XYZ file of C-alpha atoms in Angstrom:
773
model
C 30.587 31.087 31.327
C 29.171 29.238 28.312
C 29.599 25.939 30.086
C 27.641 27.297 33.048
C 24.759 28.320 30.763
C 24.600 24.902 29.175
C 24.516 23.177 32.536
C 21.697 25.393 33.857
C 19.534 25.343 30.724
C 15.885 24.631 31.448
C 15.976 25.795 35.127
C 13.786 28.636 36.298
C 15.658 31.873 36.995
C 14.257 32.158 40.513
C 15.398 28.660 41.483
C 18.872 29.344 40.158
C 19.120 32.625 42.013
C 17.999 30.996 45.252
C 20.571 28.282 44.876
C 23.404 30.664 44.193
C 22.468 32.994 47.055
C 22.197 30.081 49.467
C 25.583 28.877 48.389
C 27.396 32.160 48.923
C 28.336 31.440 52.577
C 29.871 28.151 51.452
C 31.974 29.835 48.768
C 33.560 32.401 51.051
C 35.846 29.883 52.745
C 39.477 29.100 52.661
C 40.454 25.820 50.970
C 40.358 22.788 53.250
C 40.387 19.002 53.144
C 36.956 17.356 53.193
C 36.505 15.099 56.167
C 32.956 13.984 55.293
C 30.079 14.663 52.888
C 26.394 14.388 53.849
C 23.233 14.770 51.752
C 19.923 15.992 53.175
C 16.464 16.402 51.650
C 16.345 13.313 49.430
C 12.996 11.553 48.993
C 13.119 9.531 45.765
C 16.531 10.277 44.314
C 19.252 7.825 45.297
C 22.196 9.306 47.274
C 24.563 7.726 44.766
C 23.142 9.999 42.065
C 24.151 13.065 44.086
C 27.608 11.762 45.028
C 28.332 10.815 41.418
C 27.623 14.397 40.316
C 29.956 16.055 42.829
C 33.395 17.051 41.472
C 35.145 15.981 44.684
C 35.339 13.119 47.165
C 36.139 12.728 50.879
C 39.813 13.558 51.370
C 39.908 15.985 48.396
C 40.794 19.639 48.690
C 37.662 21.823 48.700
C 37.538 25.431 47.438
C 34.988 27.958 46.169
C 35.366 26.947 42.512
C 34.588 23.329 43.297
C 31.536 24.426 45.269
C 30.231 26.392 42.292
C 30.843 23.424 39.992
C 28.965 21.130 42.393
C 25.886 23.378 42.384
C 25.912 23.620 38.585
C 26.248 19.871 38.247
C 23.378 19.109 40.633
C 21.051 21.647 38.995
C 22.022 20.163 35.640
C 20.493 16.829 36.646
C 17.073 18.456 36.357
C 15.963 16.683 39.538
C 16.154 19.518 42.053
C 14.422 22.868 42.423
C 16.912 24.074 45.076
C 20.490 23.158 46.040
C 22.482 24.521 48.992
C 25.918 23.772 50.440
C 26.752 24.172 54.128
C 30.157 23.643 55.772
C 30.755 22.757 59.399
C 34.054 21.510 60.822
C 35.415 20.399 57.438
C 32.145 18.530 56.733
C 30.183 19.460 53.601
C 26.389 19.182 53.854
C 24.516 19.124 50.560
C 20.905 20.220 51.089
C 18.565 19.610 48.148
C 14.903 20.154 47.424
C 13.617 17.661 44.891
C 11.426 18.737 41.988
C 7.992 17.147 42.139
C 7.361 14.204 39.839
C 4.353 13.593 37.650
C 1.893 11.235 39.320
C -0.600 11.221 36.454
C -1.783 12.980 33.296
C -5.403 13.571 32.327
C -7.221 15.445 29.585
C -10.642 17.014 29.433
C -12.570 18.525 26.571
C -10.774 16.567 23.823
C -12.723 15.146 20.884
C -10.343 15.362 17.931
C -7.619 13.220 19.573
C -7.576 10.175 21.802
C -5.879 10.226 25.198
C -3.182 7.849 23.976
C -2.218 10.073 21.048
C -1.764 13.135 23.268
C 0.091 11.127 25.903
C 2.509 10.053 23.189
C 3.017 13.681 22.130
C 3.842 14.728 25.707
C 6.053 11.707 26.211
C 8.197 12.886 23.291
C 8.938 16.167 25.092
C 9.781 14.405 28.379
C 6.476 14.793 30.219
C 5.130 11.470 31.417
C 4.333 9.589 34.604
C 7.258 9.386 37.013
C 9.310 12.163 35.356
C 10.386 15.374 37.159
C 8.112 18.355 36.618
C 8.528 22.112 36.504
C 6.585 25.093 35.180
C 8.734 25.401 32.052
C 7.846 21.863 31.062
C 4.143 22.573 31.560
C 4.386 25.642 29.318
C 6.112 23.605 26.660
C 3.411 20.927 26.917
C 0.689 23.532 26.347
C 2.424 24.834 23.240
C 2.907 21.321 21.867
C -0.760 20.452 22.374
C -1.778 23.671 20.608
C 0.543 22.783 17.739
C -1.159 19.407 17.344
C -4.528 21.137 17.062
C -3.208 23.734 14.622
C -1.980 20.876 12.413
C -5.640 19.848 12.172
C -6.875 23.394 11.524
C -8.126 24.110 15.064
C -6.506 27.532 15.211
C -8.678 28.707 18.108
C -7.817 25.834 20.436
C -6.936 26.827 24.003
C -5.147 24.707 26.601
C -5.190 25.350 30.375
C -2.974 23.323 32.702
C -4.068 22.542 36.249
C -1.372 21.305 38.663
C -2.652 19.452 41.730
C -0.064 18.525 44.404
C -0.384 15.099 45.973
C 1.491 13.030 48.563
C 5.237 12.285 48.394
C 6.017 15.482 46.473
C 4.097 14.455 43.382
C 1.636 16.320 41.164
C -1.307 15.447 38.967
C -1.598 17.352 35.710
C -4.851 18.028 33.912
C -4.923 19.647 30.494
C -8.297 21.223 29.857
C -8.771 21.813 26.141
C -11.265 24.108 24.459
C -11.022 22.887 20.892
C -13.227 25.449 19.227
C -14.284 25.074 15.619
C -12.221 23.943 12.661
C -10.841 26.770 10.537
C -11.931 26.007 6.999
C -10.653 27.353 3.728
C -13.270 29.727 2.345
C -11.287 31.192 -0.535
C -8.422 30.162 -2.814
C -7.189 32.832 -5.204
C -4.634 32.561 -7.988
C -3.436 35.958 -9.185
C -1.454 36.653 -12.343
C -2.803 33.844 -14.515
C -3.794 34.637 -18.083
C -3.407 31.502 -20.189
C -5.651 29.365 -17.967
C -8.744 30.226 -15.992
C -8.594 30.388 -12.235
C -11.188 27.617 -11.923
C -9.088 25.327 -14.151
C -6.031 25.868 -11.982
C -7.958 25.424 -8.721
C -9.231 22.073 -9.959
C -5.613 20.861 -9.883
C -5.424 21.322 -6.117
C -6.137 18.819 -3.383
C -7.061 21.749 -1.146
C -10.432 23.331 -1.904
C -13.229 25.332 -0.317
C -15.300 22.265 0.471
C -17.534 19.779 -1.292
C -19.841 16.916 -0.436
C -16.889 14.658 0.479
C -14.994 17.182 2.601
C -16.254 15.567 5.787
C -14.080 12.598 4.847
C -11.275 14.017 2.695
C -10.776 17.116 4.901
C -9.819 18.944 1.711
C -11.059 22.249 3.140
C -8.633 22.090 6.077
C -5.465 24.069 5.559
C -2.191 22.172 5.618
C 1.161 23.645 4.704
C 2.331 20.290 3.346
C -0.759 20.005 1.130
C -0.354 23.586 -0.073
C 3.278 22.946 -1.026
C 2.202 19.847 -2.952
C -0.497 21.844 -4.744
C 2.020 24.537 -5.661
C 4.295 21.921 -7.188
C 1.323 20.523 -9.118
C 0.602 24.029 -10.413
C 4.237 24.493 -11.403
C 4.314 21.158 -13.249
C 1.091 22.054 -15.055
C 2.624 25.203 -16.522
C 6.044 23.692 -17.245
C 4.421 20.828 -19.148
C 2.570 23.302 -21.373
C 5.432 25.414 -22.632
C 5.768 28.073 -19.915
C 9.464 27.679 -19.274
C 9.740 30.944 -17.255
C 6.787 30.235 -14.964
C 7.364 31.063 -11.303
C 5.499 31.395 -8.008
C 6.040 34.940 -6.751
C 4.462 34.641 -3.319
C 1.924 32.768 -1.239
C -0.229 34.430 1.415
C -2.359 32.613 3.961
C -4.746 34.767 5.996
C -6.941 33.711 8.904
C -10.040 35.567 10.051
C -10.075 37.337 13.450
C -12.393 34.647 14.859
C -9.988 31.960 13.583
C -12.801 30.152 11.791
C -11.984 30.770 8.141
C -8.852 31.017 6.007
C -8.000 32.381 2.596
C -5.087 31.402 0.383
C -3.676 33.665 -2.323
C -1.024 32.494 -4.779
C 0.671 35.076 -6.979
C 2.193 33.745 -10.191
C 4.052 34.997 -13.230
C 3.294 32.866 -16.267
C 5.860 34.180 -18.716
C 5.647 33.339 -22.391
C 4.857 30.013 -23.989
C 7.789 28.390 -25.797
C 7.928 25.872 -28.626
C 10.673 23.277 -29.131
C 12.667 24.249 -32.217
C 15.164 21.373 -32.395
C 16.742 18.487 -30.484
C 20.409 17.595 -30.975
C 22.576 14.830 -29.551
C 26.155 15.400 -28.403
C 28.596 13.099 -26.681
C 29.288 9.382 -26.798
C 26.255 7.313 -27.730
C 28.101 4.016 -28.214
C 27.631 4.242 -32.005
C 23.890 3.798 -31.444
C 22.628 7.310 -32.104
C 19.660 6.138 -34.154
C 18.533 3.898 -31.311
C 18.826 6.736 -28.815
C 16.994 9.142 -31.140
C 14.031 6.773 -31.154
C 13.747 7.320 -27.390
C 13.392 11.107 -27.670
C 9.872 12.278 -26.788
C 10.635 15.990 -27.377
C 9.100 16.921 -30.713
C 10.150 20.039 -32.683
C 7.174 22.276 -33.317
C 5.365 21.220 -30.144
C 5.130 23.164 -26.886
C 7.965 22.729 -24.398
C 7.070 20.024 -21.883
C 9.269 19.442 -18.859
C 7.888 15.883 -18.553
C 9.164 15.080 -22.053
C 12.609 16.324 -21.041
C 12.572 14.210 -17.880
C 11.269 11.110 -19.650
C 13.869 11.423 -22.427
C 16.841 11.750 -20.082
C 15.506 8.872 -17.992
C 15.081 6.676 -21.074
C 18.638 7.506 -22.192
C 20.060 6.653 -18.778
C 18.188 3.338 -18.666
C 19.286 2.455 -22.189
C 22.922 3.111 -21.292
C 22.376 0.835 -18.302
C 21.322 -1.987 -20.623
C 24.913 -2.000 -21.939
C 26.570 -1.928 -18.521
C 26.958 1.837 -18.052
C 25.286 2.155 -14.685
C 26.396 5.727 -14.002
C 25.881 7.339 -17.393
C 25.267 11.069 -17.246
C 22.709 12.627 -19.566
C 22.108 16.374 -19.476
C 19.419 18.265 -21.402
C 20.668 21.817 -22.032
C 18.111 24.361 -23.302
C 19.057 27.213 -25.629
C 16.271 29.751 -25.195
C 15.392 32.205 -27.966
C 13.307 34.740 -26.058
C 12.651 36.859 -29.128
C 10.969 34.116 -31.151
C 9.750 32.163 -28.100
C 11.548 29.022 -29.116
C 13.855 26.650 -27.258
C 16.425 24.254 -28.683
C 17.651 21.299 -26.673
C 21.023 19.610 -26.708
C 21.221 16.182 -25.092
C 24.794 15.621 -23.901
C 25.728 12.095 -22.852
C 28.753 10.813 -20.989
C 28.572 7.025 -20.516
C 31.354 7.002 -17.897
C 32.879 3.542 -17.517
C 31.240 0.171 -17.941
C 30.699 -1.716 -14.694
C 29.787 -5.198 -13.558
C 27.883 -6.413 -10.535
C 30.103 -7.643 -7.733
C 27.497 -8.817 -5.201
C 23.737 -8.882 -4.734
C 22.461 -8.264 -1.205
C 18.971 -9.115 0.065
C 17.491 -7.192 2.980
C 14.159 -7.159 4.823
C 13.337 -10.861 4.311
C 12.882 -11.903 7.904
C 10.785 -14.890 6.915
C 11.400 -15.603 3.252
C 14.626 -17.428 2.527
C 17.287 -15.676 0.479
C 17.234 -18.327 -2.221
C 13.516 -17.726 -2.873
C 14.335 -14.141 -3.850
C 17.666 -14.814 -5.546
C 16.235 -17.416 -7.896
C 14.045 -14.701 -9.425
C 17.112 -12.616 -10.371
C 18.050 -12.409 -14.017
C 21.008 -10.153 -13.255
C 23.859 -12.327 -11.989
C 26.845 -11.604 -9.804
C 30.185 -11.130 -11.617
C 28.251 -10.269 -14.822
C 28.056 -6.978 -16.677
C 25.489 -4.575 -15.263
C 22.241 -4.758 -17.282
C 19.425 -2.379 -16.339
C 16.862 -4.383 -18.323
C 17.690 -7.569 -16.433
C 17.695 -5.686 -13.139
C 14.261 -4.219 -13.835
C 12.987 -7.654 -14.860
C 14.408 -9.124 -11.648
C 12.576 -6.535 -9.559
C 9.294 -7.218 -11.367
C 9.668 -11.002 -10.932
C 10.228 -10.588 -7.200
C 7.221 -8.292 -6.964
C 5.051 -10.759 -8.880
C 5.733 -13.410 -6.234
C 3.072 -11.679 -4.163
C 5.033 -12.132 -0.919
C 5.995 -8.475 -0.431
C 4.204 -5.140 -0.140
C 7.180 -3.304 -1.631
C 10.353 -4.223 -3.513
C 13.165 -1.681 -3.918
C 16.403 -2.297 -5.799
C 19.340 0.091 -5.355
C 22.715 0.300 -7.093
C 25.719 1.182 -4.923
C 29.258 1.799 -6.200
C 32.014 -0.279 -4.624
C 34.507 2.031 -2.867
C 37.914 1.920 -4.522
C 36.614 -0.095 -7.500
C 35.129 2.247 -10.111
C 34.192 -0.638 -12.412
C 32.132 -2.527 -9.795
C 28.735 -2.057 -8.189
C 26.680 -3.882 -5.591
C 22.926 -4.385 -5.871
C 20.755 -4.279 -2.770
C 17.165 -5.496 -2.972
C 15.077 -4.420 0.006
C 11.715 -6.088 0.528
C 8.888 -5.499 2.976
C 7.169 -8.778 3.712
C 3.425 -9.047 3.923
C 1.462 -11.729 5.782
C 1.245 -14.524 3.208
C -1.146 -16.616 5.223
C -4.740 -15.801 4.418
C -8.016 -16.793 5.986
C -10.639 -15.726 3.459
C -14.306 -15.155 4.148
C -16.642 -14.530 1.252
C -20.287 -13.624 1.739
C -23.353 -12.625 -0.206
C -26.977 -11.976 0.631
C -30.057 -12.885 -1.382
C -33.739 -13.473 -0.675
C -33.432 -17.139 -1.603
C -30.267 -18.264 0.147
C -29.966 -15.449 2.671
C -26.343 -15.350 3.929
C -23.848 -17.702 2.266
C -20.266 -17.986 3.477
C -17.118 -19.314 1.815
C -13.934 -19.815 3.809
C -10.408 -20.568 2.771
C -7.065 -20.828 4.480
C -3.964 -20.358 2.372
C -0.262 -19.970 2.908
C 1.521 -18.652 -0.159
C 4.979 -18.828 1.392
C 5.063 -21.868 3.659
C 7.920 -21.537 6.165
C 9.546 -19.006 3.819
C 10.122 -21.651 1.135
C 8.020 -19.969 -1.546
C 5.724 -23.004 -1.710
C 1.932 -22.642 -1.659
C -0.429 -24.606 0.573
C -4.157 -23.965 0.521
C -7.385 -25.259 1.992
C -10.720 -23.963 0.618
C -14.007 -24.691 2.333
C -17.466 -23.694 1.127
C -19.970 -23.844 3.977
C -23.015 -22.851 1.952
C -26.156 -24.816 2.682
C -26.489 -25.830 -0.952
C -22.925 -25.902 -2.273
C -20.102 -27.341 -0.210
C -16.538 -28.073 -1.115
C -13.205 -29.017 0.400
C -10.094 -28.408 -1.696
C -6.484 -28.972 -0.626
C -3.779 -27.596 -2.923
C -0.014 -27.386 -2.814
C 2.377 -25.803 -5.314
C 6.165 -25.985 -5.487
C 7.111 -23.195 -7.948
C 10.675 -24.508 -8.263
C 10.204 -28.278 -8.399
C 13.363 -28.248 -10.547
C 16.211 -25.757 -10.494
C 15.149 -24.576 -13.950
C 11.879 -23.243 -12.535
C 9.515 -26.078 -13.437
C 6.627 -25.992 -10.961
C 4.596 -28.894 -9.593
C 1.116 -28.728 -8.093
C -1.134 -31.264 -6.368
C -4.869 -30.788 -5.866
C -7.261 -32.951 -3.877
C -10.919 -31.964 -3.780
C -14.357 -33.030 -2.591
C -17.475 -31.132 -3.729
C -21.188 -31.575 -3.171
C -24.119 -29.705 -4.701
C -27.736 -29.581 -3.540
C -30.805 -27.819 -4.998
C -31.350 -24.105 -4.369
C -35.072 -23.603 -4.661
C -36.463 -26.721 -3.023
C -35.776 -26.828 0.674
C -36.968 -30.437 0.844
C -34.633 -31.636 -1.916
C -32.034 -34.068 -0.682
C -30.209 -35.184 -3.834
C -26.483 -34.502 -4.111
C -23.927 -34.164 -6.870
C -20.640 -35.431 -5.368
C -17.286 -34.900 -7.095
C -13.970 -36.026 -5.698
C -10.597 -36.203 -7.328
C -6.840 -35.870 -7.296
C -4.626 -34.176 -9.898
C -1.024 -33.190 -10.542
C 0.219 -30.568 -12.966
C 3.555 -29.109 -13.978
C 4.451 -25.635 -15.206
C 7.360 -25.114 -17.590
C 8.631 -21.529 -18.107
C 9.540 -20.975 -21.766
C 10.278 -17.230 -21.462
C 10.350 -14.734 -18.648
C 6.598 -14.181 -18.966
C 5.394 -17.399 -20.651
C 4.628 -20.651 -18.854
C 3.108 -23.855 -20.255
C 1.194 -26.162 -17.893
C 0.331 -29.824 -18.329
C -1.016 -32.438 -15.991
C -3.282 -35.393 -15.346
C -5.736 -36.499 -12.739
C -8.344 -38.977 -11.624
C -11.894 -37.874 -10.855
C -15.155 -39.501 -9.797
C -18.532 -37.810 -9.998
C -21.654 -39.381 -8.468
C -25.234 -38.256 -8.899
C -26.856 -39.311 -5.626
C -30.643 -39.595 -6.122
C -33.116 -37.811 -3.923
C -36.165 -35.597 -3.921
C -36.454 -32.861 -6.572
C -33.490 -34.066 -8.651
C -33.051 -31.964 -11.849
C -34.280 -33.875 -14.848
C -31.035 -33.050 -16.687
C -29.082 -35.011 -14.063
C -31.581 -37.878 -14.055
C -31.505 -38.149 -17.850
C -27.679 -38.243 -17.862
C -27.634 -40.872 -15.089
C -30.161 -43.012 -16.900
C -27.975 -43.062 -20.014
C -24.443 -43.248 -18.607
C -24.850 -44.327 -14.979
C -24.913 -42.393 -11.719
C -21.135 -42.648 -11.206
C -18.653 -41.415 -13.792
C -14.920 -42.131 -13.490
C -12.605 -40.052 -15.680
C -8.886 -39.506 -16.248
C -8.741 -35.850 -17.305
C -5.614 -34.472 -18.988
C -4.856 -30.751 -18.708
C -2.850 -28.375 -20.868
C -2.494 -24.631 -20.415
C -0.483 -21.524 -21.205
C -0.040 -18.272 -19.275
C 1.642 -15.023 -20.262
C 1.892 -12.470 -17.449
C 3.519 -9.066 -18.046
C 1.660 -7.151 -15.320
C 3.742 -4.823 -13.163
C 2.343 -6.236 -9.919
C 0.424 -9.282 -8.770
C -1.296 -7.357 -5.956
C -2.250 -3.996 -7.480
C -1.461 -4.034 -11.210
C -1.569 -0.708 -13.043
C -0.149 -1.725 -16.399
C 0.609 -4.836 -18.381
C -1.279 -7.843 -19.677
C -2.326 -11.299 -18.523
C -3.302 -14.004 -21.016
C -4.304 -17.478 -19.937
C -5.566 -20.603 -21.745
C -6.517 -23.781 -19.889
C -7.714 -26.967 -21.534
C -9.055 -30.206 -20.079
C -9.791 -33.424 -21.947
C -10.911 -36.908 -21.087
C -10.555 -39.533 -23.845
C -11.282 -42.579 -21.693
C -13.481 -43.482 -18.787
C -17.199 -43.017 -18.337
C -17.281 -39.380 -19.477
C -15.531 -38.157 -22.632
C -15.285 -34.463 -23.240
C -13.076 -31.461 -23.903
C -13.352 -28.032 -22.263
C -11.284 -24.860 -22.412
C -11.084 -21.528 -20.582
C -9.582 -18.396 -22.089
C -8.822 -15.238 -20.105
C -7.433 -11.899 -21.217
C -6.640 -8.955 -18.926
C -5.221 -5.591 -19.932
C -4.301 -2.651 -17.696
C -3.839 0.833 -19.175
C -2.323 3.513 -16.919
C -4.200 6.704 -17.822
C -2.106 8.663 -15.324
C -0.233 8.061 -12.120
C -3.543 7.692 -10.254
C -6.023 6.321 -12.779
C -6.076 2.943 -14.501
C -8.421 1.456 -17.077
C -8.703 -2.332 -16.836
C -10.325 -4.876 -19.146
C -11.043 -8.531 -18.468
C -12.519 -11.113 -20.838
C -13.185 -14.771 -20.027
C -14.577 -17.384 -22.368
C -15.433 -20.995 -21.643
C -16.390 -23.790 -24.039
C -17.049 -27.494 -23.560
C -17.947 -30.299 -25.972
C -18.695 -33.969 -25.665
C -16.428 -36.446 -27.486
C -16.942 -39.894 -28.958
C -20.567 -39.258 -29.787
C -21.397 -38.523 -26.158
C -22.990 -35.334 -24.834
C -21.020 -32.898 -22.751
C -21.232 -34.062 -19.092
C -23.734 -31.914 -17.224
C -21.558 -31.934 -14.118
C -18.738 -30.181 -16.058
C -20.862 -27.144 -16.861
C -19.694 -23.552 -16.492
C -21.443 -21.202 -14.062
C -21.649 -17.411 -13.995
C -22.666 -14.497 -11.828
C -21.191 -12.774 -8.767
C -17.750 -11.365 -8.016
C -15.319 -12.339 -10.748
C -18.119 -12.702 -13.285
C -21.206 -10.524 -13.767
C -21.672 -8.616 -10.541
C -25.205 -7.884 -9.396
C -26.341 -11.435 -10.106
C -26.083 -14.150 -7.513
C -22.986 -16.291 -7.918
C -23.463 -19.401 -10.069
C -27.050 -18.637 -11.100
C -26.711 -17.404 -14.685
C -27.492 -19.687 -17.597
C -29.748 -22.645 -18.379
C -32.098 -24.130 -15.850
C -33.688 -27.555 -15.536
C -37.029 -28.580 -14.050
C -36.820 -30.811 -11.007
C -38.477 -34.204 -10.537
C -41.596 -34.387 -8.378
C -41.744 -30.629 -7.799
C -45.279 -29.654 -6.717
C -44.918 -26.121 -8.091
C -42.868 -26.785 -11.217
C -39.600 -25.361 -9.810
C -36.458 -25.124 -11.902
C -32.805 -24.996 -10.878
C -29.729 -23.541 -12.508
C -27.431 -26.227 -13.896
C -24.917 -24.077 -15.819
C -23.954 -24.616 -19.425
C -21.160 -25.675 -21.761
C -20.451 -22.127 -22.959
C -19.780 -18.994 -20.916
C -18.715 -15.426 -21.492
C -17.825 -12.631 -19.063
C -16.598 -9.165 -20.066
C -15.559 -6.699 -17.367
C -14.410 -3.100 -17.629
C -13.151 -1.175 -14.614
C -12.080 2.425 -14.182
C -9.804 2.337 -11.147
C -9.125 5.505 -9.178
C -7.747 6.503 -5.760
C -10.211 6.396 -2.922
C -11.133 9.982 -1.933
C -8.745 11.146 0.753
C -6.359 8.211 0.326
C -3.888 10.184 -1.832
C -1.506 7.912 -3.724
C -2.149 4.900 -1.504
C -2.333 2.027 -4.021
C -3.692 -0.365 -1.400
C -7.030 1.484 -1.152
C -8.791 2.125 -4.440
C -12.266 2.735 -5.781
C -13.557 1.564 -9.141
C -16.535 1.896 -11.391
C -17.403 -1.152 -13.459
C -19.501 -2.430 -16.332
C -20.030 -6.185 -16.617
C -21.557 -8.212 -19.427
C -21.931 -11.989 -19.641
C -24.003 -15.133 -19.448
C -23.814 -18.914 -19.609
C -25.338 -20.978 -22.450
C -26.235 -24.638 -22.816
C -26.043 -27.086 -25.690
C -29.706 -26.461 -26.475
C -28.924 -22.781 -27.077
C -27.975 -23.417 -30.667
C -27.546 -19.755 -31.535
C -26.687 -17.635 -28.470
C -27.391 -13.982 -29.192
C -26.164 -10.728 -27.696
C -29.700 -10.028 -26.554
C -29.358 -12.936 -24.135
C -26.462 -11.336 -22.279
C -26.920 -9.911 -18.787
C -25.275 -6.615 -17.875
C -24.677 -4.540 -14.775
C -22.989 -1.321 -13.711
C -21.827 -0.276 -10.301
C -19.210 0.987 -7.927
C -16.739 -0.914 -5.811
C -13.891 -0.581 -3.338
C -10.766 -2.717 -3.048
C -8.461 -2.475 -0.053
C -5.371 -4.399 0.988
C -6.292 -3.906 4.620
C -4.102 -4.836 7.609
C -6.335 -7.876 8.129
C -6.261 -8.941 4.495
C -7.775 -8.128 1.091
C -11.226 -6.577 1.011
C -13.373 -6.164 -2.100
C -16.856 -4.650 -2.094
C -19.195 -4.172 -5.049
C -22.616 -2.574 -5.307
C -24.131 -3.378 -8.690
C -27.276 -2.410 -10.526
C -28.319 -4.911 -13.204
C -29.138 -2.889 -16.324
C -30.079 -5.917 -18.405
C -31.927 -8.679 -16.599
C -34.777 -11.072 -17.221
C -37.579 -12.601 -15.242
C -36.300 -15.343 -12.974
C -32.781 -13.894 -12.610
C -31.497 -14.037 -9.043
C -30.382 -10.504 -8.166
C -27.720 -9.809 -5.546
C -26.879 -6.103 -5.630
C -24.406 -6.038 -2.749
C -21.475 -8.457 -2.716
C -18.237 -8.478 -0.785
C -15.208 -10.567 -0.027
C -12.864 -10.038 2.870
C -9.712 -11.812 3.981
C -8.108 -12.063 7.390
C -4.303 -12.307 7.413
C -2.276 -14.070 10.062
């Protein structure tokens, strides 16, 4: 009987009854040997499908039980609305009526969803073009469509199905949807709170009763998943402030009769606030109890904080891992004194057994070669497990910039309790990048910079780049290649070839050019895990090509030292990078010093760039970032600093709100009828940037989409500025958005200069976008 129910599941009761009644004459027969089997009524179903479902063949003995099994089997195919068996002269005739098939699906009245989304939903339940159709499936489709609307707070949505028969036993289905209005949260109540105000607790929630951004964040739309997340946030808030007995008693969600508004009520019991009285260590701490005690963040006399408990046990576990104990167990046991409202903690540790790493597996690298990832590992196979080295290995792989995520898991080896395997799973990102940078100003209108780069050529980890500036006044072509592992010890080698030209900004009739072309090679030697020293040499030629409206600074330099200067610059630099990510850093520090010197040739000078970046994680979502860049150049051998080696400032990466490359000293131009001047940069530069980075509203914890507020200060100074003063600095404030979009990195900034001077070239809106391939 149960088997019969399973086989007939999903069939309408009327169809089943008709089939069984029609089959009754065929059942009431004496057993006989089948001489032939015929099938009638087929239109689209192949006869072989029917014959394969019958529990007998020609020449087999037929009886009533086999007839019943045949009907159940054919109905179980889901292809027929009626099945009958007729017997004549030892010949069995199977008469079927096929279920109609779906010829097409259409929707009307939908605005919240696209056709393709709803077609996908129906496809998942088995309703799509070419599939058999019955009324039960249509009812299920209506309920599924309503569920999709309820998930988006359309609680009043109605769905009506229209079935239109067409030729060849097919039907067209139209789902007419009346979406109605969105049911919005009009009230959120928290009942039972005493220690904190209701408004304070509601501010913790992602759900709210609406604000000026609700059109985008949809924070006033009810979602069970969001409510559960908010409840956990509320629970964590209390548990991190000493309320060890806090609990959620109940949650009620009510919807108005017109299904347009909702109210949420959360009933809580706070309990009493507890203070930590003491923290004791028990168990085996490898004779390093003092070292473990320094990791304890629970402080006697302070309020109980569940985050301190979690952080302490995590720190203990990681510290055990640094000595090879990958599966150490650390348990924080509270001893609650409910009379005095105090809680004592005992941290019990069991190191288990020390283990070593048997193998390291790499997964997810469809393009990047295994060796590119493995060479970043500082944990080796057949060596003792070391959590510090494993964490460092993960960070080094992440800092490559080739992957959107890097996960490293430890797996015990079955049958070998002293061995583990490590599996690093990466998700590759497109490492080719076609970059377009643009800015708009009254003077230069739209300027465009393009670059094509491949950070992981053919999966080798090598970098190959081509940068092109197509601006009317500044053009450049730069080809770069970097081999990060020129030697097995990690010494890198880079080649750069470049060609740059500069023309005047303000004078449309000016036709002079400053042409620089060169070739350089540099090497990078890693001295520690985060420190690298760079050194290199190059050959460079700079030519001041005369023309109309040439800056007098260039003409004066050419008159004294010639229009063409050949130099052999030497470079020396140092970088320390401890950031947690190269793509979206949230903590850590970057320090960089680059020096360039030419002691021979036509130009003799020394210049240096210093950069300092610091990221402070204020919380899981908010980061405070600082950036400082200084530049200084000086002429050597009694010669002035070459004007064509000047620093420039302004724009993205410098002081936003000012047009790129326009801050600093200017020079009058020769033969200008209106006394025009042009920016020529200077031998000293400073840029200070502060950013408060936060999630983009509605993006949740998505680190790829972030918003930031910024404050920039900086300027460029020349040799004639003998005493640069803070009053000469330019400053701006503004808002920006950064997004690692599917087509590449996007960065937008809208700045308002708060300290500017007459003649400054303002560019309030600036953006840079990249297209990945």
